[in-house]
Amino acid sequence: MAKKVAVIGAGVSGLISLKCCVDEGLEPTCFERTEDIGGLWRFKDNVEDGRASIYKSVITNTSKEMSCFSDFPMPEDFPNFLPNSKLLEYFRIFAKKFDLLKYIQFQTIVLTVKKCPDFSSSGRWEVVTQSNGKEQSAVFDAVMVCSGHHILPHIPLKSFPGIERFKGQYFHSRQYKHPVGFEGKRILVIGIGNSAADIASELSKNAAQVFISTRSGSWVMSRISEDGYPWDMVFHTRFKSMLRNILPRTVLKWMMEQQLNRWFNHANYSLEPKNKYLMKEPILNDDLPSRILYGAIKVKPRVTELTETSAIFEDGTVEGDIDVIVFATGYTFSFPFLEEPVFQLEQNMVSLYKYMFPPRLEKSTLACLGLIQPLGSIFPTVELQARWATRVFKGLCSLPSEQTMMEDIIKRKEKRIELFGESHSQVLQTNYVDYLDELALEIGAKPDLISLLFREPKLAVKLFFGPCNSYQYRLAGSGQWEGARHAILSQEQRILKPLKTRSVKAAPTFPPSFLLKILGLLAVFVAFFFHLHWF
Ligand SMILES: Cc1cc2nc3c(=O)[nH]c(=O)nc-3n(C[C@H](O)[C@H](O)[C@H](O)COP(=O)(O)OP(=O)(O)OC[C@H]3O[C@@H](n4cnc5c(N)ncnc54)[C@H](O)[C@@H]3O)c2cc1C
Ligand SMILES: *[C@@H]1O[C@H](CO)[C@@H](O)[C@H](O)[C@H]1NC(C)=O
Ligand SMILES: *[C@@H]1O[C@H](CO)[C@@H](O)[C@H](O)[C@H]1NC(C)=O
């Protein structure tokens, strides 16, 4: 009999979990508290309790070719970075194509997930849900927790003495929807993550003045990278990932700094991170530097105190007449439906094996998905997580002993702190390509570059030097997809398609820059030759 799996939440993580359950012949049931799919990506004008809330102008910070699921490339004509409504459209066609909606019970909230009395032998869970005021209970062989982690606002009000005196308006970034109503105001945005930078840039168009207060600063990157390629296609290649792993730390740090300062000098814009060598997640924002250059945004240090109308900063400066404070101070998370001993949450830290499995359960029948913040797109990451989890549930893969898992968790934590720092917002940070490969290895889907090099050198070169996208994990092994090879070789076309909106004469076969390089090379040879002759 097929094993029954409960999937909690129908956001991206829930949808891909459903598909992977179906692929593995498991029998999933998904519970979604709202009336529709999409989770975070379904924009609404009002803020809903218990669901992530985004502003109208959210655009993905990971590109379409790096964000799609591995056997379902995004439509050719979709832009490379997607407005939230477009991304939701992708999830809708995805759900339709794989016929996932029939597994979802909408407007059904999961209240509790408890071990069955015979858990140590069966690994079963009792799931209590509520729908239309009616409670129901059912038993499942496994549970996939896909309830998201951008729901509970984190506002460290204690760090802002005087906030109770402040006469203006203040709220968490989760409440922010659009710039209407903020025209002509003096606005202080606290924090320097992606949301902070987006909101500050958007508001600064019509506000009187916007300030961004940051304790630590941040690197800022453009979505547009070398030759106009999306940043993540250039950054996340196996080759570069390998370099980042093998180069001595000092060389790597120096290179990263050079690279990151190429667009603009972060120190001169008051943005340079305090500890500039931590690979803390950079902000992706194309507007912030120009807004700072116009003076529309001023970067300030940490706030030490607030008064009725003004903010006092660490360096002693004061900005008066502040009308609005936006706390873009991130999120914290919890799993109200799980009974405590399933896993610990300490200081926003979860002890999960490979960010997924509670290590202390007698049976590996519960997994958390999407509880991670990779430096790249979360969608292919969650997909590999779901492929692995479903194979663990099915008994095709097994987890190591509790002790091995605990050791791995501790080792990983140390490494994370070394690379990304100890800050609250970095708890879920992890290295992208390494983590994808690690998951793929578990399910035998990691591409074997060496053997590929002999069979199909062109493809092997693409895999190694080209972007590390999700199709790579469908080339071989379980879940192989015959379209994967073609998807890898044709991605250039899907990147360019939405841009080819006006015909432009094809470039000459020998572009001048190429000729220059050849000439330059000749010049060097000639110079070298004469040099030898003169002495
Ligand atoms: C502003 C913003 C921009 C982002 N941009 C990107 C990006 O460009 N690229 C990227 O890779 N990542 C991005 N992220 C990261 C983001 O976490 C993921 O994109 C992804 O949407 C997370 O999906 P999820 O399914 O895990 O969670 P969610 O989308 O939050 O979905 C969780 C679902 O679970 C339901 N639920 C919760 N509790 C219960 C319960 N008890 N019972 C039943 N249902 C429940 C909720 O209603 C919801 O539908 C962004 C995040 C934010 C905040
Ligand atoms: C500003 O940039 C210039 C040129 O890149 C650099 O020489 C200078 O040191 C920078 N100023 C500060 C304060 O870092
Ligand atoms: C994209 O933005 C979201 C929201 O701030 C963030 O959680 C995520 O880590 C960002 N992704 C990258 C690759 O920077």
XYZ file of C-alpha atoms and ligand atoms in Angstrom:
616
model
C 0.000 0.000 0.000
C 1.254 3.473 -0.848
C 2.512 5.427 2.109
C 0.453 8.451 3.111
C 2.266 11.748 3.443
C 0.934 14.963 4.977
C 2.286 18.138 3.371
C 1.796 21.276 5.466
C 1.439 24.399 3.322
C 0.905 24.937 -0.415
C 3.612 27.505 -1.074
C 6.505 26.677 -3.358
C 7.872 24.102 -0.930
C 4.504 22.416 -0.569
C 3.886 22.265 -4.314
C 7.217 20.706 -5.155
C 6.815 18.272 -2.259
C 3.506 17.158 -3.719
C 5.088 16.537 -7.088
C 7.967 14.559 -5.590
C 5.532 12.434 -3.559
C 3.606 11.632 -6.723
C 6.854 10.881 -8.603
C 7.818 8.385 -5.902
C 4.402 6.756 -5.775
C 3.544 8.103 -2.333
C 0.056 9.282 -1.513
C 0.159 12.956 -0.443
C -2.433 15.189 1.188
C -1.631 18.868 1.444
C -3.203 21.180 4.024
C -3.200 24.884 3.216
C -4.646 27.411 5.607
C -5.557 29.956 2.911
C -7.796 29.587 -0.127
C -5.057 29.381 -2.752
C -1.545 28.195 -3.632
C 1.651 30.248 -3.887
C 2.321 31.165 -0.244
C 4.599 34.171 -0.079
C 4.319 34.856 -3.801
C 0.579 35.487 -3.859
C 0.440 39.246 -3.346
C -2.546 40.705 -1.547
C -3.290 44.309 -0.676
C -3.933 43.413 2.936
C -1.733 41.655 5.447
C -3.024 38.253 6.582
C -2.214 36.634 9.887
C -0.142 33.496 9.563
C 0.906 34.089 5.969
C 3.958 35.829 4.532
C 3.191 39.287 3.169
C 5.077 41.005 0.357
C 5.028 44.474 -1.211
C 3.589 44.978 -4.654
C 6.921 45.631 -6.366
C 8.762 42.480 -5.267
C 10.825 41.107 -8.134
C 12.795 37.886 -7.819
C 16.457 38.293 -6.978
C 17.314 34.980 -8.625
C 16.955 34.589 -12.395
C 14.432 32.412 -14.185
C 16.907 29.883 -15.523
C 18.346 29.435 -12.035
C 14.985 29.398 -10.275
C 12.885 26.965 -12.235
C 12.199 23.384 -11.270
C 14.470 20.871 -12.912
C 12.086 19.286 -15.387
C 9.970 22.323 -16.087
C 11.823 25.320 -17.575
C 10.005 28.618 -17.415
C 8.217 29.756 -20.568
C 10.659 31.217 -23.071
C 9.079 34.641 -23.143
C 9.132 35.151 -19.343
C 11.519 37.918 -18.265
C 14.775 36.893 -16.599
C 13.823 38.357 -13.244
C 10.171 37.932 -12.482
C 7.672 40.271 -10.880
C 5.846 38.342 -8.151
C 2.679 37.923 -10.222
C 4.650 36.328 -13.044
C 6.358 33.898 -10.690
C 2.979 32.958 -9.267
C 1.805 32.319 -12.833
C 4.706 29.882 -13.250
C 3.679 28.026 -10.105
C 0.120 27.885 -11.380
C 1.096 26.335 -14.712
C 3.422 23.998 -12.852
C 0.637 22.855 -10.519
C -1.696 22.398 -13.452
C 0.789 20.521 -15.599
C 1.479 17.965 -12.872
C -2.111 17.976 -11.698
C -1.285 18.859 -8.103
C -4.351 20.826 -7.049
C -6.390 17.704 -6.418
C -4.198 16.820 -3.446
C -4.695 20.138 -1.657
C -7.293 20.832 1.025
C -7.641 24.603 1.138
C -8.735 26.668 4.122
C -7.507 23.913 6.342
C -5.076 24.751 9.081
C -2.820 22.196 10.709
C -3.232 22.527 14.478
C -1.035 19.736 15.805
C 1.304 17.065 14.545
C 1.895 14.364 17.152
C 3.667 11.041 17.208
C 1.270 8.091 17.211
C 1.538 5.857 20.302
C 3.286 3.179 18.231
C 5.680 5.734 16.694
C 8.861 3.883 17.578
C 7.809 0.988 15.380
C 5.526 2.610 12.783
C 6.972 6.139 12.514
C 3.409 7.382 12.057
C 2.042 10.817 12.888
C -1.364 11.995 13.943
C -2.247 15.255 12.226
C -5.098 17.374 13.566
C -6.513 19.958 11.201
C -9.260 22.521 11.377
C -11.501 23.581 8.541
C -14.679 25.663 8.787
C -14.424 25.445 12.563
C -14.454 21.642 12.433
C -11.538 19.648 13.764
C -10.394 16.471 12.102
C -7.663 14.002 12.799
C -5.886 11.617 10.471
C -2.854 9.345 10.603
C 0.045 9.677 8.157
C 3.164 7.650 7.489
C 5.246 10.780 7.032
C 5.062 14.577 7.296
C 6.626 17.301 5.167
C 6.673 20.658 6.934
C 6.422 23.376 4.272
C 4.931 26.212 6.283
C 7.493 28.904 5.438
C 9.711 31.135 7.536
C 8.817 34.663 6.504
C 5.728 34.942 8.635
C 6.624 36.107 12.129
C 8.118 39.621 12.145
C 11.272 40.139 14.169
C 11.359 43.629 15.706
C 13.992 44.028 18.407
C 12.157 46.952 20.019
C 14.351 46.695 23.121
C 17.277 47.873 21.034
C 15.406 51.086 20.309
C 15.020 52.945 23.574
C 12.519 55.764 23.254
C 10.360 53.976 20.679
C 7.392 54.302 23.042
C 7.785 58.081 22.907
C 8.015 58.239 19.125
C 5.033 60.196 17.774
C 5.300 59.138 14.145
C 4.178 55.961 12.500
C 6.227 52.775 12.725
C 5.743 49.247 11.424
C 7.515 46.087 10.253
C 8.388 45.766 6.554
C 5.816 42.994 6.346
C 3.139 45.711 6.588
C 4.545 47.670 3.660
C 2.622 47.287 0.399
C 3.278 50.307 -1.870
C 4.618 53.885 -1.756
C 1.207 55.605 -1.816
C 0.741 57.803 1.247
C 4.432 58.279 1.946
C 4.963 61.206 -0.457
C 6.835 64.141 1.021
C 7.641 62.328 4.263
C 10.910 61.871 6.078
C 11.381 58.146 6.441
C 13.835 56.023 8.393
C 14.311 52.443 7.223
C 16.049 50.224 9.751
C 18.032 47.247 8.527
C 19.878 46.529 5.315
C 18.527 43.334 3.796
C 16.890 42.988 0.420
C 13.549 44.259 1.669
C 15.098 47.289 3.381
C 16.920 48.268 0.211
C 13.867 47.728 -1.996
C 11.562 49.690 0.264
C 14.016 52.550 0.778
C 14.658 52.825 -2.969
C 10.988 52.777 -3.822
C 10.000 55.325 -1.164
C 12.881 57.637 -1.997
C 11.322 58.548 -5.340
C 8.673 60.727 -3.747
C 9.631 61.069 -0.116
C 11.250 64.244 1.228
C 14.178 62.192 2.516
C 14.903 58.550 3.217
C 17.507 57.306 5.700
C 18.754 53.747 5.952
C 20.178 52.847 9.319
C 22.563 49.923 9.396
C 24.791 48.595 12.089
C 26.899 46.408 9.856
C 26.594 47.725 6.286
C 26.328 45.416 3.314
C 27.689 44.632 -0.093
C 25.315 45.555 -2.880
C 25.201 43.686 -6.145
C 23.353 44.361 -9.365
C 21.087 41.763 -10.903
C 22.989 42.485 -14.105
C 26.400 40.862 -14.296
C 29.135 40.373 -16.902
C 27.945 40.926 -20.470
C 24.453 41.568 -19.150
C 23.903 38.046 -17.836
C 21.818 37.587 -14.705
C 24.190 37.672 -11.709
C 23.451 34.175 -10.491
C 24.285 32.574 -13.832
C 27.757 34.051 -13.594
C 28.262 33.582 -9.860
C 26.971 30.048 -9.402
C 29.093 27.922 -11.682
C 30.824 24.763 -10.550
C 34.127 26.265 -11.624
C 33.753 29.370 -9.464
C 32.348 27.405 -6.599
C 35.411 25.162 -6.744
C 37.730 28.175 -6.838
C 35.947 29.616 -3.806
C 36.556 26.347 -2.001
C 40.213 25.807 -2.874
C 41.720 29.286 -3.039
C 43.464 30.393 0.138
C 41.082 32.486 2.228
C 43.165 35.645 1.970
C 43.332 35.520 -1.830
C 39.640 34.799 -2.040
C 38.758 37.673 0.259
C 40.868 40.064 -1.721
C 39.288 38.933 -4.997
C 35.764 39.175 -3.654
C 36.390 42.667 -2.388
C 37.802 43.820 -5.731
C 34.861 42.277 -7.516
C 32.245 43.737 -5.222
C 33.755 47.218 -5.344
C 33.948 47.297 -9.093
C 30.443 48.708 -9.547
C 30.977 51.456 -6.950
C 33.219 51.935 -3.958
C 31.232 50.747 -0.965
C 33.305 52.714 1.520
C 32.612 55.966 -0.274
C 28.885 55.235 -0.179
C 29.030 54.477 3.562
C 27.883 50.953 2.807
C 31.047 48.939 3.342
C 30.318 46.033 5.689
C 31.934 46.222 9.093
C 33.386 42.795 8.726
C 33.843 42.950 5.009
C 35.271 39.474 4.701
C 32.296 37.576 5.939
C 30.437 36.268 2.952
C 27.275 37.683 4.391
C 24.518 37.661 1.857
C 24.877 40.668 -0.429
C 21.861 42.799 -1.230
C 20.641 42.555 -4.792
C 19.512 45.995 -5.787
C 20.015 47.972 -8.957
C 18.671 51.282 -7.652
C 20.175 51.773 -4.216
C 23.584 53.158 -5.272
C 22.051 55.661 -7.666
C 19.535 56.816 -5.031
C 22.428 57.367 -2.643
C 24.260 59.252 -5.354
C 21.247 61.568 -5.820
C 21.083 62.149 -2.080
C 17.578 60.729 -1.944
C 18.832 58.061 0.468
C 21.346 58.717 3.218
C 23.076 55.798 4.914
C 23.302 56.172 8.699
C 24.804 54.024 11.450
C 22.882 52.222 14.191
C 20.108 54.086 16.017
C 20.877 54.465 19.711
C 17.765 56.338 20.784
C 14.491 57.676 19.523
C 12.657 60.752 20.755
C 9.159 62.056 19.914
C 10.246 63.121 16.461
C 13.872 62.308 15.909
C 16.426 59.561 15.733
C 19.819 59.720 17.413
C 22.559 57.633 15.848
C 25.639 55.891 17.149
C 27.951 58.599 15.796
C 26.053 61.273 17.727
C 24.252 62.708 14.704
C 20.540 63.459 14.977
C 17.924 63.445 12.265
C 14.766 65.315 13.205
C 11.194 65.411 11.911
C 11.036 61.702 11.191
C 7.487 60.824 10.120
C 7.810 57.110 9.529
C 10.060 54.276 10.711
C 10.084 51.006 8.771
C 11.601 48.072 10.630
C 13.044 45.867 7.929
C 14.585 43.740 10.633
C 13.716 40.323 9.296
C 11.791 37.370 10.566
C 11.821 34.745 13.206
C 10.135 31.396 12.864
C 8.285 28.776 14.822
C 6.283 25.639 14.266
C 3.297 26.006 16.575
C 1.847 22.681 15.454
C 4.849 20.559 16.387
C 5.173 19.282 19.918
C 8.393 20.530 21.516
C 10.728 17.527 21.620
C 10.569 16.926 17.862
C 13.370 19.441 17.473
C 14.801 22.353 19.328
C 14.599 25.956 18.359
C 17.206 27.953 20.203
C 17.812 31.571 19.358
C 16.255 31.174 15.972
C 18.502 28.197 15.370
C 17.251 24.807 14.323
C 19.144 21.617 14.871
C 18.232 19.751 11.745
C 20.349 17.291 9.805
C 21.244 18.995 6.523
C 18.637 21.642 7.408
C 15.887 19.044 7.061
C 15.682 16.103 9.450
C 15.279 16.205 13.242
C 18.182 13.989 14.365
C 16.597 12.551 17.484
C 13.535 10.819 16.063
C 13.305 7.024 16.252
C 12.093 7.011 12.653
C 12.998 9.425 9.864
C 9.448 10.249 8.885
C 9.406 14.020 9.266
C 11.247 16.600 7.187
C 11.279 20.403 7.130
C 11.578 21.981 3.717
C 12.731 25.403 2.656
C 14.115 26.247 6.077
C 17.255 27.553 4.517
C 18.700 30.653 2.946
C 21.090 29.649 0.204
C 23.105 32.283 -1.631
C 21.169 31.225 -4.713
C 17.595 30.390 -5.604
C 15.581 28.509 -3.050
C 13.362 26.737 -5.575
C 15.816 24.168 -6.992
C 17.131 23.748 -3.450
C 13.748 22.833 -2.054
C 13.176 20.550 -5.001
C 16.266 18.486 -4.190
C 15.254 18.478 -0.535
C 11.851 17.100 -1.497
C 13.348 14.484 -3.818
C 15.558 13.284 -0.994
C 12.884 13.378 1.717
C 10.422 11.364 -0.341
C 13.084 8.745 -1.028
C 13.912 8.565 2.652
C 10.227 8.048 3.474
C 9.992 5.362 0.867
C 12.975 3.549 2.356
C 15.211 4.016 -0.696
C 17.648 6.208 1.232
C 18.504 6.024 4.890
C 19.906 8.512 7.352
C 23.020 7.929 9.458
C 22.971 7.371 13.209
C 21.845 10.060 15.595
C 25.408 10.671 16.693
C 26.688 11.153 13.136
C 23.836 13.547 12.432
C 24.538 15.578 15.565
C 28.226 15.812 14.675
C 27.336 16.983 11.197
C 24.995 19.639 12.580
C 27.698 20.988 14.886
C 30.371 20.960 12.188
C 28.074 22.730 9.769
C 27.244 25.377 12.317
C 30.915 26.135 12.956
C 31.601 26.411 9.255
C 28.616 28.676 8.761
C 29.720 31.055 11.466
C 33.206 31.154 10.003
C 31.880 32.022 6.545
C 28.805 34.073 7.220
C 29.073 35.348 10.784
C 26.914 34.957 13.807
C 24.219 37.505 13.063
C 20.574 36.686 13.589
C 19.758 37.006 9.908
C 22.445 34.561 8.840
C 21.265 31.518 10.751
C 19.920 29.785 7.678
C 22.699 30.858 5.354
C 24.467 28.189 3.386
C 26.752 27.669 0.401
C 24.716 27.121 -2.733
C 26.324 24.700 -5.190
C 27.901 22.642 -2.402
C 24.578 22.105 -0.722
C 22.793 21.203 -3.968
C 25.481 18.646 -4.792
C 25.326 17.219 -1.317
C 21.593 16.609 -1.608
C 21.953 15.267 -5.145
C 24.594 12.834 -3.968
C 22.099 11.349 -1.511
C 19.687 10.467 -4.306
C 22.309 9.568 -6.901
C 21.499 12.542 -9.099
C 24.817 14.371 -8.942
C 26.186 14.647 -12.484
C 29.346 12.648 -13.065
C 31.539 15.155 -14.874
C 34.493 12.872 -15.486
C 32.589 10.194 -17.347
C 30.566 12.861 -19.134
C 33.790 14.477 -20.304
C 34.558 11.356 -22.328
C 31.057 10.750 -23.594
C 29.973 14.309 -24.314
C 32.723 16.890 -23.773
C 30.584 19.834 -24.888
C 27.979 19.153 -22.260
C 30.603 18.489 -19.593
C 32.228 21.852 -20.272
C 28.823 23.522 -20.000
C 28.169 21.841 -16.670
C 31.513 22.874 -15.267
C 31.919 26.419 -16.547
C 28.278 27.261 -17.139
C 25.594 28.132 -14.599
C 24.783 25.385 -12.114
C 21.067 25.150 -12.730
C 18.575 22.533 -11.687
C 18.487 20.631 -15.000
C 21.934 19.268 -14.119
C 20.313 17.105 -11.483
C 18.027 15.384 -13.979
C 20.711 14.060 -16.311
C 21.201 10.721 -14.639
C 20.115 8.538 -11.772
C 16.708 8.421 -10.216
C 14.295 10.931 -11.655
C 16.237 11.278 -14.890
C 14.476 13.523 -17.404
C 15.197 13.137 -21.093
C 14.691 16.871 -21.683
C 17.461 17.869 -19.253
C 20.274 17.828 -21.774
C 18.338 19.943 -24.214
C 17.278 22.346 -21.452
C 20.929 22.927 -20.558
C 22.032 23.451 -24.126
C 19.137 25.742 -25.011
C 19.091 28.037 -22.012
C 20.853 30.857 -23.848
C 17.833 31.047 -26.080
C 15.421 31.312 -23.155
C 17.505 34.077 -21.601
C 17.577 36.105 -24.804
C 14.031 35.518 -26.005
C 12.329 38.111 -23.760
C 15.023 40.639 -24.690
C 14.758 40.258 -28.447
C 12.015 42.786 -28.899
C 13.625 44.849 -31.634
C 15.691 43.452 -34.446
C 19.304 44.512 -34.248
C 21.840 43.872 -36.980
C 23.936 40.810 -36.211
C 27.383 41.646 -34.911
C 30.323 41.299 -37.347
C 31.963 37.886 -37.159
C 35.196 39.404 -35.879
C 34.135 41.964 -33.332
C 36.703 44.752 -32.969
C 37.475 43.711 -29.401
C 38.448 40.273 -30.655
C 40.685 41.772 -33.349
C 42.250 44.031 -30.765
C 43.053 41.051 -28.592
C 44.703 39.265 -31.516
C 46.682 42.387 -32.382
C 47.646 42.831 -28.751
C 48.879 39.271 -28.602
C 50.901 39.778 -31.813
C 52.382 42.951 -30.378
C 53.520 41.068 -27.307
C 55.166 38.386 -29.444
C 56.891 40.954 -31.634
C 58.116 42.915 -28.636
C 59.399 39.760 -27.043
C 61.197 38.796 -30.245
C 63.009 42.133 -30.563
C 63.800 42.151 -26.917
C 65.676 38.891 -27.330
C 67.555 40.196 -30.323
C 68.755 43.397 -28.769
C 70.505 41.663 -25.912
C 10.364 39.558 -0.121
C 10.948 38.200 -0.404
C 11.520 37.943 -1.641
C 12.083 36.700 -1.917
N 12.651 36.509 -3.141
C 13.207 35.312 -3.431
C 13.786 35.073 -4.733
O 13.804 35.936 -5.603
N 14.334 33.863 -4.970
C 14.342 32.886 -4.025
O 14.852 31.816 -4.306
N 13.790 33.082 -2.800
C 13.227 34.258 -2.483
N 12.666 34.458 -1.247
C 12.695 33.349 -0.267
C 11.307 32.653 -0.047
O 11.379 32.101 1.219
C 11.021 31.586 -1.060
O 10.978 32.199 -2.318
C 9.720 30.765 -0.974
O 8.613 31.537 -1.374
C 9.406 30.102 0.300
O 8.323 29.211 0.046
P 7.671 28.255 1.119
O 6.695 27.413 0.400
O 8.741 27.561 1.869
O 6.953 29.215 2.168
P 5.671 30.151 1.951
O 5.658 30.716 0.602
O 5.638 31.089 3.112
O 4.421 29.160 2.043
C 4.006 28.564 3.240
C 2.544 28.143 3.101
O 2.174 27.377 4.249
C 0.888 27.772 4.701
N 0.817 27.457 6.132
C 1.586 27.947 7.140
N 1.246 27.401 8.321
C 0.239 26.523 8.062
C -0.548 25.636 8.886
N -0.360 25.542 10.211
N -1.489 24.881 8.284
C -1.702 24.957 6.944
N -0.996 25.771 6.143
C -0.039 26.545 6.679
C 0.837 29.257 4.384
O -0.485 29.711 4.283
C 1.589 29.314 3.041
O 0.723 29.165 1.949
C 12.080 35.678 -0.938
C 11.519 35.946 0.307
C 10.958 37.182 0.586
C 10.378 37.442 1.948
C 36.826 56.506 -2.071
O 37.204 55.939 -3.281
C 38.503 56.242 -3.698
C 38.705 55.707 -5.093
O 38.204 54.433 -5.236
C 39.489 55.698 -2.688
O 40.804 55.995 -3.089
C 39.181 56.288 -1.341
O 40.030 55.747 -0.366
C 37.749 56.045 -0.969
N 37.388 56.725 0.250
C 37.163 56.100 1.411
C 36.700 56.941 2.541
O 37.310 54.929 1.535
C 16.318 37.250 -2.122
O 15.565 38.031 -1.237
C 15.003 37.357 -0.135
C 14.191 38.328 0.670
O 14.944 39.310 1.269
C 16.091 36.684 0.690
O 15.527 35.941 1.738
C 16.896 35.784 -0.201
O 17.944 35.207 0.510
C 17.458 36.572 -1.382
N 18.195 35.672 -2.248
C 19.449 35.928 -2.640
C 20.088 34.897 -3.487
O 20.056 36.936 -2.334
